[in-house]
Short mmCIF file of C-alpha atoms and ligand atoms in Angstrom, two decimals:
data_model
loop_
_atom_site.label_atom_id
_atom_site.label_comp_id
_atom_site.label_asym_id
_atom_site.label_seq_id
_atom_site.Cartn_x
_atom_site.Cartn_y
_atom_site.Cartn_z
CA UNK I 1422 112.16 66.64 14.79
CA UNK I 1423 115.60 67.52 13.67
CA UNK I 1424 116.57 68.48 17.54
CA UNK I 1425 115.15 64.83 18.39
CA UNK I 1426 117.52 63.37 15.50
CA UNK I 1427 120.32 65.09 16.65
CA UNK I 1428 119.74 63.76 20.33
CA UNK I 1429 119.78 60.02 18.98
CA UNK I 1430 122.95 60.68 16.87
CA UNK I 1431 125.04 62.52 19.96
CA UNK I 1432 123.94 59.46 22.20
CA UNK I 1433 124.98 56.91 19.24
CA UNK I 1434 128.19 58.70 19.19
CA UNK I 1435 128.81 58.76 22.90
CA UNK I 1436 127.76 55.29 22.96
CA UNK I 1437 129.66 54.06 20.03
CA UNK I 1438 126.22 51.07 19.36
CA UNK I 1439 123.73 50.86 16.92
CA UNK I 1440 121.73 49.00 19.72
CA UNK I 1441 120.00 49.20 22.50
CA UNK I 1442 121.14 52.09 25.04
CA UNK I 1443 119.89 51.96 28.22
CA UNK I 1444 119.43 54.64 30.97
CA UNK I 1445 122.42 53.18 33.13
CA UNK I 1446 124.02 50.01 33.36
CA UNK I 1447 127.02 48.79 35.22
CA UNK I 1448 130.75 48.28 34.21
CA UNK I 1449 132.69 45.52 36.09
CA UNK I 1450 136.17 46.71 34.91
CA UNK I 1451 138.05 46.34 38.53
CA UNK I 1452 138.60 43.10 40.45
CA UNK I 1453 135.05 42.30 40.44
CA UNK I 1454 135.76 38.86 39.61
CA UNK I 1455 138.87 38.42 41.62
CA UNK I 1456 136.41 39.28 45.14
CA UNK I 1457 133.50 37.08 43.92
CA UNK I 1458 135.88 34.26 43.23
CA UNK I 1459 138.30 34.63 46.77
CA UNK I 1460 134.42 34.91 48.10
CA UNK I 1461 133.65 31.22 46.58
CA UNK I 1462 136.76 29.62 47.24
CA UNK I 1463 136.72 30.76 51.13
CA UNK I 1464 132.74 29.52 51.44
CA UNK I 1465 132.08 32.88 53.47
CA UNK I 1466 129.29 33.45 50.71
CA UNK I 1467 126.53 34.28 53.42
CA UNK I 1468 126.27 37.60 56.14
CA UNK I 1469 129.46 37.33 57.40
CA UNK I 1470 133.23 37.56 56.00
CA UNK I 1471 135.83 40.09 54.88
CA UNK I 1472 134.09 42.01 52.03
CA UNK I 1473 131.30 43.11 54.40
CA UNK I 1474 133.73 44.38 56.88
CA UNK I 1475 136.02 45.55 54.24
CA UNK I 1476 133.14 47.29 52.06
CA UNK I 1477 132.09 48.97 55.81
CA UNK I 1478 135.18 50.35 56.34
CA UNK I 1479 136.10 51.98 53.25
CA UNK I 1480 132.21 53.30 52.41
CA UNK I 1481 132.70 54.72 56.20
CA UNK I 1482 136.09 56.85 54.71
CA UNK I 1483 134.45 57.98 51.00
CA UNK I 1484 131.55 59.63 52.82
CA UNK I 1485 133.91 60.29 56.29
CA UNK I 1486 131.43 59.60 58.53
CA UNK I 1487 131.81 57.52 61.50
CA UNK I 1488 131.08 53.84 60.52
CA UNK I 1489 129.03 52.31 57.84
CA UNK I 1490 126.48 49.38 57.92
CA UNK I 1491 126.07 47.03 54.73
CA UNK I 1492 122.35 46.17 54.07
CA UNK I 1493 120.29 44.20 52.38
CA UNK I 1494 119.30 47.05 49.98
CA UNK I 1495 118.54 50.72 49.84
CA UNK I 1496 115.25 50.46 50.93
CA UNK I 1497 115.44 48.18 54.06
CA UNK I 1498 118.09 50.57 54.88
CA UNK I 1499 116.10 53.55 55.11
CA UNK I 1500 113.48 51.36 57.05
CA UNK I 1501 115.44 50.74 59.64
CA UNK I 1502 117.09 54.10 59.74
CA UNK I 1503 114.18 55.71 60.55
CA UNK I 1504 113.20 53.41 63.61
CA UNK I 1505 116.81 53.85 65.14
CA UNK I 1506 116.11 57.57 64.37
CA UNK I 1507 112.53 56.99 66.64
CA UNK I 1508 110.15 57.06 64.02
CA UNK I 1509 107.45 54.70 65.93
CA UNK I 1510 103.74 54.03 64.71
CA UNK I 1511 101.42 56.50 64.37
CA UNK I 1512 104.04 59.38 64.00
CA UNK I 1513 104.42 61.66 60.59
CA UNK I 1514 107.45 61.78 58.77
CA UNK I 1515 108.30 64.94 56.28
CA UNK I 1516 108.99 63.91 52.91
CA UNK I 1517 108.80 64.92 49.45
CA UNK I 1518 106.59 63.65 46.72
CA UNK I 1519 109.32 63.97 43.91
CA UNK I 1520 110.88 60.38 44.72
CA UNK I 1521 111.23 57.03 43.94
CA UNK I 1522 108.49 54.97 46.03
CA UNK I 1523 110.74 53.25 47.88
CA UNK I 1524 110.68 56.78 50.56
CA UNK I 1525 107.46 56.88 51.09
CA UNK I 1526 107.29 52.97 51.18
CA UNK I 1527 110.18 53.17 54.02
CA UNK I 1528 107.92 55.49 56.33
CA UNK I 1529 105.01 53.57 56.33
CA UNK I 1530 106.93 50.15 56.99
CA UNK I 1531 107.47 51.75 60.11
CA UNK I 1532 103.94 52.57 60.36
CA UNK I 1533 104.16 56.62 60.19
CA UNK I 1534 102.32 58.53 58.14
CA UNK I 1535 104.64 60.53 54.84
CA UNK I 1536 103.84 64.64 54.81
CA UNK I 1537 105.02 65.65 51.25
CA UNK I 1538 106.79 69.21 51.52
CA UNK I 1539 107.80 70.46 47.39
CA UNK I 1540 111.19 70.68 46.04
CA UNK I 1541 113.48 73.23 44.61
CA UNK I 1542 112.71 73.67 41.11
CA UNK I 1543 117.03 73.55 40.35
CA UNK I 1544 118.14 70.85 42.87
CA UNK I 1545 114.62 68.57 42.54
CA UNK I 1546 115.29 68.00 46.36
CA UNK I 1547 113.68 69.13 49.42
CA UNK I 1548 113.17 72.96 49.60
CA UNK I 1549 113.67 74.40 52.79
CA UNK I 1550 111.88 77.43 52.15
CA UNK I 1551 108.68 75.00 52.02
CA UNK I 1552 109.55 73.15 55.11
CA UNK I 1553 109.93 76.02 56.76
CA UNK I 1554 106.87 77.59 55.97
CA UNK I 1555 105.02 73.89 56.72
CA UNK I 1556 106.50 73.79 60.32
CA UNK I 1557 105.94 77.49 60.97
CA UNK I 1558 102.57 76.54 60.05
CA UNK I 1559 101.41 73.27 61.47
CA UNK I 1560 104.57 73.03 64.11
CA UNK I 1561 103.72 72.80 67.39
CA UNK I 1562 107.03 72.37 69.45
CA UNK I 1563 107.32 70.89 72.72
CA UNK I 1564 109.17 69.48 75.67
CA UNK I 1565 109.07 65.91 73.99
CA UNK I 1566 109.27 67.08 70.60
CA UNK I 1567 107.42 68.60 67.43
CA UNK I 1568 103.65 67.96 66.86
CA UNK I 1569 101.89 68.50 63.71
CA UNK I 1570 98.79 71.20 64.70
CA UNK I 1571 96.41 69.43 62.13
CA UNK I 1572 97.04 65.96 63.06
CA UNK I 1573 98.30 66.02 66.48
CA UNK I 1574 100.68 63.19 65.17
CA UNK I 1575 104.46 63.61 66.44
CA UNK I 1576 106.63 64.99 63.68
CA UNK I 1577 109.58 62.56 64.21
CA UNK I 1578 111.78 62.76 61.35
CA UNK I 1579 112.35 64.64 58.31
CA UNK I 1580 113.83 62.45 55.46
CA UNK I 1581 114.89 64.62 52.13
CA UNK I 1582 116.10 62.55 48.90
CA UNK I 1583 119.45 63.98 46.59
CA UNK I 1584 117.52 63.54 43.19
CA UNK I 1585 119.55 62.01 40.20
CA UNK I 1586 122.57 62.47 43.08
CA UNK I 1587 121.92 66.71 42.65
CA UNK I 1588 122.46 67.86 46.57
CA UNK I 1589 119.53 69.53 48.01
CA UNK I 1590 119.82 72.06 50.05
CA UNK I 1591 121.01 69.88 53.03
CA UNK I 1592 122.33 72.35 55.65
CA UNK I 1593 119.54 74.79 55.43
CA UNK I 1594 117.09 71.46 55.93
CA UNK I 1595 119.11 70.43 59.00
CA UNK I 1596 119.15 73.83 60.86
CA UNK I 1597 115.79 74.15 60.69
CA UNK I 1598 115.27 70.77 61.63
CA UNK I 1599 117.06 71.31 64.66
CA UNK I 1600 115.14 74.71 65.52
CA UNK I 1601 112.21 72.01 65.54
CA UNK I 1602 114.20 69.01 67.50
CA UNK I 1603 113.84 66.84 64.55
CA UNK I 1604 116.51 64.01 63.49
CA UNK I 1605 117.25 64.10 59.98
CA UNK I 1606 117.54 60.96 57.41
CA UNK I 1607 119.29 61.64 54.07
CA UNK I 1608 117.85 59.43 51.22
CA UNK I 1609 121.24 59.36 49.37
CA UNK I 1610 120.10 56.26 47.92
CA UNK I 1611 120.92 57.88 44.54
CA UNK I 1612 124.13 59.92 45.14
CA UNK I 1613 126.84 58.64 46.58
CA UNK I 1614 129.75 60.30 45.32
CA UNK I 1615 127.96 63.78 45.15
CA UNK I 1616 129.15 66.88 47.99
CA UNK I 1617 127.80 69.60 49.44
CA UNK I 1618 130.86 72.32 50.94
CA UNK I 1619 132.95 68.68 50.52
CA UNK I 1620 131.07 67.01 52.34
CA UNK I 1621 129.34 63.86 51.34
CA UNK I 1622 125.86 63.14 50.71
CA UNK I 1623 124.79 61.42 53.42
CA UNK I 1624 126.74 62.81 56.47
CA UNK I 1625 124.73 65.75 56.82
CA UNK I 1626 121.79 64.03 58.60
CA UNK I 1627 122.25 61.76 62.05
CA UNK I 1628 122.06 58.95 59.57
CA UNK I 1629 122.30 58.47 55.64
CA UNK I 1630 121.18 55.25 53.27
CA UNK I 1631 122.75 54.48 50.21
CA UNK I 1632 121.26 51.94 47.16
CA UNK I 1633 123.76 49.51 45.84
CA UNK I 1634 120.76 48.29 43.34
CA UNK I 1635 122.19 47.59 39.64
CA UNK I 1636 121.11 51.27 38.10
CA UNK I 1637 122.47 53.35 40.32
CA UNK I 1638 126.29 54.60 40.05
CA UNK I 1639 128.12 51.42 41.85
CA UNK I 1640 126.26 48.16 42.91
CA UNK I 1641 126.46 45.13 44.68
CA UNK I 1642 123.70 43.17 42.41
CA UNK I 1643 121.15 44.32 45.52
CA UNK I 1644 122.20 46.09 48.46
CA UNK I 1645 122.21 49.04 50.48
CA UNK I 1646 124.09 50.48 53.42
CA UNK I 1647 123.66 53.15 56.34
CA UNK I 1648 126.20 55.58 57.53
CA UNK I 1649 126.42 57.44 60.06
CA UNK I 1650 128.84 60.47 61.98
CA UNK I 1651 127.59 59.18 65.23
CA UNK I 1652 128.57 55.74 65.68
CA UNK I 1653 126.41 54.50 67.73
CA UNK I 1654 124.12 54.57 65.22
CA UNK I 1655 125.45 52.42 62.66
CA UNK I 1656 126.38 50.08 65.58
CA UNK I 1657 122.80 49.67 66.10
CA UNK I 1658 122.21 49.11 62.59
CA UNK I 1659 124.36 46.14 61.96
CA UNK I 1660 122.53 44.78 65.53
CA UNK I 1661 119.01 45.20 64.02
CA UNK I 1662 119.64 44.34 60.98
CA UNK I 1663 121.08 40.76 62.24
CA UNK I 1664 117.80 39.85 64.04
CA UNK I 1665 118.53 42.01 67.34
CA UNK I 1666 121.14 39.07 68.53
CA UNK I 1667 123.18 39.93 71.66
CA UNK I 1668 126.80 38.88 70.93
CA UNK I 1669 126.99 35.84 72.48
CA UNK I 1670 129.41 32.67 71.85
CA UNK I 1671 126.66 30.14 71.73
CA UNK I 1672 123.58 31.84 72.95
CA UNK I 1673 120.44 32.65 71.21
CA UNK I 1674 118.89 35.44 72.57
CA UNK I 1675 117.02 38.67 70.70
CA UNK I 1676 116.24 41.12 73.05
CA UNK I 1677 113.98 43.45 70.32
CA UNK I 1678 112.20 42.76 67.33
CA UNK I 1679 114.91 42.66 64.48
CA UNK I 1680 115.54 41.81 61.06
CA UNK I 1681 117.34 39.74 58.36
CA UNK I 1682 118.15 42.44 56.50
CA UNK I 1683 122.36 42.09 56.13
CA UNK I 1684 124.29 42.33 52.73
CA UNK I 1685 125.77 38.99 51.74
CA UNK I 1686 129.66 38.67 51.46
CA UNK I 1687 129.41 38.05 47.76
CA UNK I 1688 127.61 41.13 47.13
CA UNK I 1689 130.23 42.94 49.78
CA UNK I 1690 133.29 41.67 47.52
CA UNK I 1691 131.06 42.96 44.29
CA UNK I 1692 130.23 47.09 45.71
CA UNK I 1693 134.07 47.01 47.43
CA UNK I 1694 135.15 46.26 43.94
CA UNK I 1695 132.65 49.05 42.20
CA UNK I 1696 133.86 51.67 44.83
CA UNK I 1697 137.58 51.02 44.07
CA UNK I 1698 136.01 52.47 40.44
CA UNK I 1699 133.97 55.27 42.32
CA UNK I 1700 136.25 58.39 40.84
CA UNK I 1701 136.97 56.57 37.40
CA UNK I 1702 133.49 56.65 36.91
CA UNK I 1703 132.19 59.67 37.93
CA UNK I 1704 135.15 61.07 35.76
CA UNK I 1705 133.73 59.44 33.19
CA UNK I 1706 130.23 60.16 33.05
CA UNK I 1707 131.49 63.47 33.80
CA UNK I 1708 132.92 64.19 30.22
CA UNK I 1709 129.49 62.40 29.11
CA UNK I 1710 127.22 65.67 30.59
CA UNK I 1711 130.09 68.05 29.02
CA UNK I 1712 129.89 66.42 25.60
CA UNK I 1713 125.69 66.39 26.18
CA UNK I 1714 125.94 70.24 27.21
CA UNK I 1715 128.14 71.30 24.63
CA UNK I 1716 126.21 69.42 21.59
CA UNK I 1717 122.47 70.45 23.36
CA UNK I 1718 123.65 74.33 23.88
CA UNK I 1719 123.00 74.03 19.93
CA UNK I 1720 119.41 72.95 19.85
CA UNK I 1721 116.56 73.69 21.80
CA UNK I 1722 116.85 71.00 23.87
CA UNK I 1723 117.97 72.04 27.48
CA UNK I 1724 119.94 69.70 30.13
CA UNK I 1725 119.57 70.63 33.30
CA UNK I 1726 122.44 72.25 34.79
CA UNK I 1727 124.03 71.22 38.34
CA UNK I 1728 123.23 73.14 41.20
CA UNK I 1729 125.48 75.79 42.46
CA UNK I 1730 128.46 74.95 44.98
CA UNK I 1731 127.97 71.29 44.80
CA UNK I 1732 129.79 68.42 43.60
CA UNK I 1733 127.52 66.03 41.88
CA UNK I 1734 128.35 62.13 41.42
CA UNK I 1735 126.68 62.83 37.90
CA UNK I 1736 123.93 59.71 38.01
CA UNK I 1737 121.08 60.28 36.08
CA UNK I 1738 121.63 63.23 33.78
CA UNK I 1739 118.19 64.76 32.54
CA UNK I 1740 116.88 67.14 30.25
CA UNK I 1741 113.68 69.53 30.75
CA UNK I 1742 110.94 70.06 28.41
CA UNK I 1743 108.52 72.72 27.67
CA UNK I 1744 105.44 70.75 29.33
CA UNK I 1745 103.72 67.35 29.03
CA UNK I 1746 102.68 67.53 25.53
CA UNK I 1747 106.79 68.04 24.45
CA UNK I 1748 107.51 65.53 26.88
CA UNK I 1749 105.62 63.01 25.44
CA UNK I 1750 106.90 63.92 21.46
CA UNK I 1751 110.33 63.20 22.94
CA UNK I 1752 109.43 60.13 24.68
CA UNK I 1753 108.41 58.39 22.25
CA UNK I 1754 110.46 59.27 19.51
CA UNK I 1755 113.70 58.19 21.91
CA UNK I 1756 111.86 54.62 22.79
CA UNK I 1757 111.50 54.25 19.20
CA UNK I 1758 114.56 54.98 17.98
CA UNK I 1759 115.71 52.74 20.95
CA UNK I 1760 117.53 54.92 23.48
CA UNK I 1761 115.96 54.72 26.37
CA UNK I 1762 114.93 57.47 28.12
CA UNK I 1763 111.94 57.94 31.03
CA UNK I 1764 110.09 60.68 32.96
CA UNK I 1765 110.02 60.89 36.50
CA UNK I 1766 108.39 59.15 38.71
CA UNK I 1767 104.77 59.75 39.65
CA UNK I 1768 104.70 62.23 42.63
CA UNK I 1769 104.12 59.90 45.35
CA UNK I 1770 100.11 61.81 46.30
CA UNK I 1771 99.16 60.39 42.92
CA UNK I 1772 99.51 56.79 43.86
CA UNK I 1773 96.64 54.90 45.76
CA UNK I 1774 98.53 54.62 48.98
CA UNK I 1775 99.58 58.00 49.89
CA UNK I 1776 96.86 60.17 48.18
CA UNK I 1777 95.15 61.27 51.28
CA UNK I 1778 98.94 62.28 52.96
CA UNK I 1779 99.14 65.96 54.21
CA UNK I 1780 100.87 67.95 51.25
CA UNK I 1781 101.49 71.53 50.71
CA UNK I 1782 101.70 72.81 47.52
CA UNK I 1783 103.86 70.63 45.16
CA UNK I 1784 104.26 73.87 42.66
CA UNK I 1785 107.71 72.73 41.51
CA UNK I 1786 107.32 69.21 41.90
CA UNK I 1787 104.43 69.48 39.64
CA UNK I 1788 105.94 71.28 36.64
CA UNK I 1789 109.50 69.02 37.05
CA UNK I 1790 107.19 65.76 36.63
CA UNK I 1791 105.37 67.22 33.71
CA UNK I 1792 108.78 68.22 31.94
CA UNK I 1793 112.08 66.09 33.00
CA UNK I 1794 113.26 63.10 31.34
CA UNK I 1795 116.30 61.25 32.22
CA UNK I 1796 118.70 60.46 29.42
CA UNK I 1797 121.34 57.40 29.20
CA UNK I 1798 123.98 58.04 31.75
CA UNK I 1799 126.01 55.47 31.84
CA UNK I 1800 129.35 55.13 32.45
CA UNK I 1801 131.47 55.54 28.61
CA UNK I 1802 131.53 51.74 27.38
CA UNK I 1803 135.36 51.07 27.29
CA UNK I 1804 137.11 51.83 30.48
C1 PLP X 1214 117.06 53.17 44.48
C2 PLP X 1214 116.37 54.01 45.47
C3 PLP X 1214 115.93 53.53 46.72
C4 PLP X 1214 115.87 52.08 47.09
O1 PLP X 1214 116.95 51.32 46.95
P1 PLP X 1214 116.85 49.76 46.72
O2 PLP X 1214 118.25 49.33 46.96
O3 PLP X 1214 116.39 49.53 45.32
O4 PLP X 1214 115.91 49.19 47.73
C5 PLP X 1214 115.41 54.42 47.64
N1 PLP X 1214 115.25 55.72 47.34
C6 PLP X 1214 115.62 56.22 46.15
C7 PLP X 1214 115.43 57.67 45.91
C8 PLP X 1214 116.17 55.39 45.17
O5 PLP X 1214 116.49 55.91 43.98
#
């Protein structure tokens, strides 16, 4: 136990509370207010105005990709990211299983069918080595694309996640997606502000989405956006995701199925605001994880390092214990003492609606869901 009293001391002292600490809240230390307020005052509140074209723009330069799209949040983005990409119904999309919900949930709103391919036991992302091996095994490649041998569903995109904003292994997954002719779809939901050879999450893929939801490392209250090098996609992005209108002066006419799925201005002039913070606060959480790996290189408690040649926006840090039965000691000794502190999600096979999905075999993503827990990452609490 003394490890486990150390742990809530070094988070009390990073923290500076005797509260509450939470895994990772926001800090509204810019001109936060200033944008909300110019937002009121103007009455562009709703889909259109400034801050959405503003927030574009610069996202569009951070991740130096082509042009951005604001959405209505991280998952609606990936939705519609996929269809632009060609996912249509009744095709499979490769996954993993290590991810937030909100992935899987994404492919079958387009009504495809997930395949869950394991991670990398260091990066907790997509391992190419297993996607490989899957698409040497079940790939059947042909004039109009790659066919799953099992299924005989099209294979039509391949959708990896940066876990806790660690980089997976993002180049390897795109040259072998393009030995196969399949687009790739980053799920950078969680790591904007991490780089791979200095290049952003995101850009690797024909198309990336990003969360603006209130945990993850800048927000916009809810929100999302896609980005993408080609720019043709992110035009047709902003066109679906405002009901499929053709630009007309006074006419209303759709000419697809589309959605209402745009960010509001007023949470444009919030994220524009939180991005202006984007190196501030990576800086900061930064000397958080050296402070963690410095005090935890003392106990037998081990943080999990960053992967090799990346840059990571430092999100959700996390520690890794010896198996479930560890896991659980520290759990609930953390909750108790309350610092908050949670193990990852359930791998998507084990929930109702995707445990009959094609999987291979989930070694790593097994033992990381039996032994990480994320710790409070938060930005410091004075700027
Ligand atoms: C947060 C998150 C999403 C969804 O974003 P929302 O904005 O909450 O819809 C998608 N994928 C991952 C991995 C996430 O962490």
């Amino acid at each position: 136990m003394s490890d486990f009293n150390s742990f809530i001391s070094l988070v009390r002292s990073i923290y500076k509370t005797d509260q509450f600490i939470s895994l990772h809240e926001p800090r509204f230390w810019g001109k936060e207010r200033e944008y909300l307020l110019n937002t009121i005052d103007s009455t562009f509140v709703s889909s259109v105005g400034k801050y959405v074209d503003s927030f574009e723009l610069e996202l569009s330069k951070y991740t130096n990709t082509s042009k951005a799209a604001a959405i209505v949040n991280g998952t609606s983005a990936l939705q519609v990211a996929l269809r632009i990409a060609g996912v249509n119904s009744g095709d499979e999309v490769i996954t993993q299983a290590l991810t937030f919900v909100a992935t899987a949930n994404s492919i079958a709103y387009n009504h495809a069918f997930p395949v869950f391919i394991d991670v990398d036991y260091d990066t907790m992302g997509m391992s190419p080595e297993s996607l490989n091996s899957f698409l040497e095994e079940f790939g059947d490649l042909r004039e109009s694309g790659t066919y799953n041998k099992l299924t005989g569903r099209k294979i039509s995109a391949i959708l990896p996640m940066h876990t806790f904003g660690f980089m997976c292994r993002i180049d390897a997954i795109v040259e072998i997606a393009a030995k196969w002719k399949i687009p790739v779809i980053e799920d950078a939901a969680e790591s904007l502000g991490s780089f791979y050879n200095d290049k952003s999450a995101g850009s690797f893929g024909v198309m990336g989405a990003f969360s603006f939801n209130g945990n993850k490392l800048i927000t916009s209250g809810g929100g999302g956006a896609i980005v993408s090098s080609f720019e043709q996609y992110a035009v047709k992005a902003k066109y679906l995701t405002n009901t499929a209108k053709v630009p007309h002066s006074w006419d209303y006419f759709h000419d697809e199925l589309g959605y209402n799925f745009r960010m509001p201005n007023l949470n444009a002039a919030l994220v524009l605001a939180q991005l202006e913070q984007i190196d501030n606060f990576i800086e900061s959480k930064k000397s958080i994880y050296n402070e963690y790996s410095k005090q935890l290189a003392k106990s037998s408690l081990f943080l999990k390092p960053i992967p090799e040649g990346t840059k990571w926006n430092y999100w959700l840090m996390s520690i890794e214990l010896e198996d479930e039965f560890a896991r659980d000691e520290f759990l609930k000794f953390t909750n108790e003492n309350n610092i908050m502190t949670r193990p990852i999600w359930k791998l998507m096979f084990e929930l109702p609606m995707y445990e009959n999905c094609q999987r291979d075999s989930q070694k790593n993503a097994i033992l990381l869901s039996q032994r990480i827990v994320n710790i409070p990452s938060s930005v410091r609490r004075e700027p």
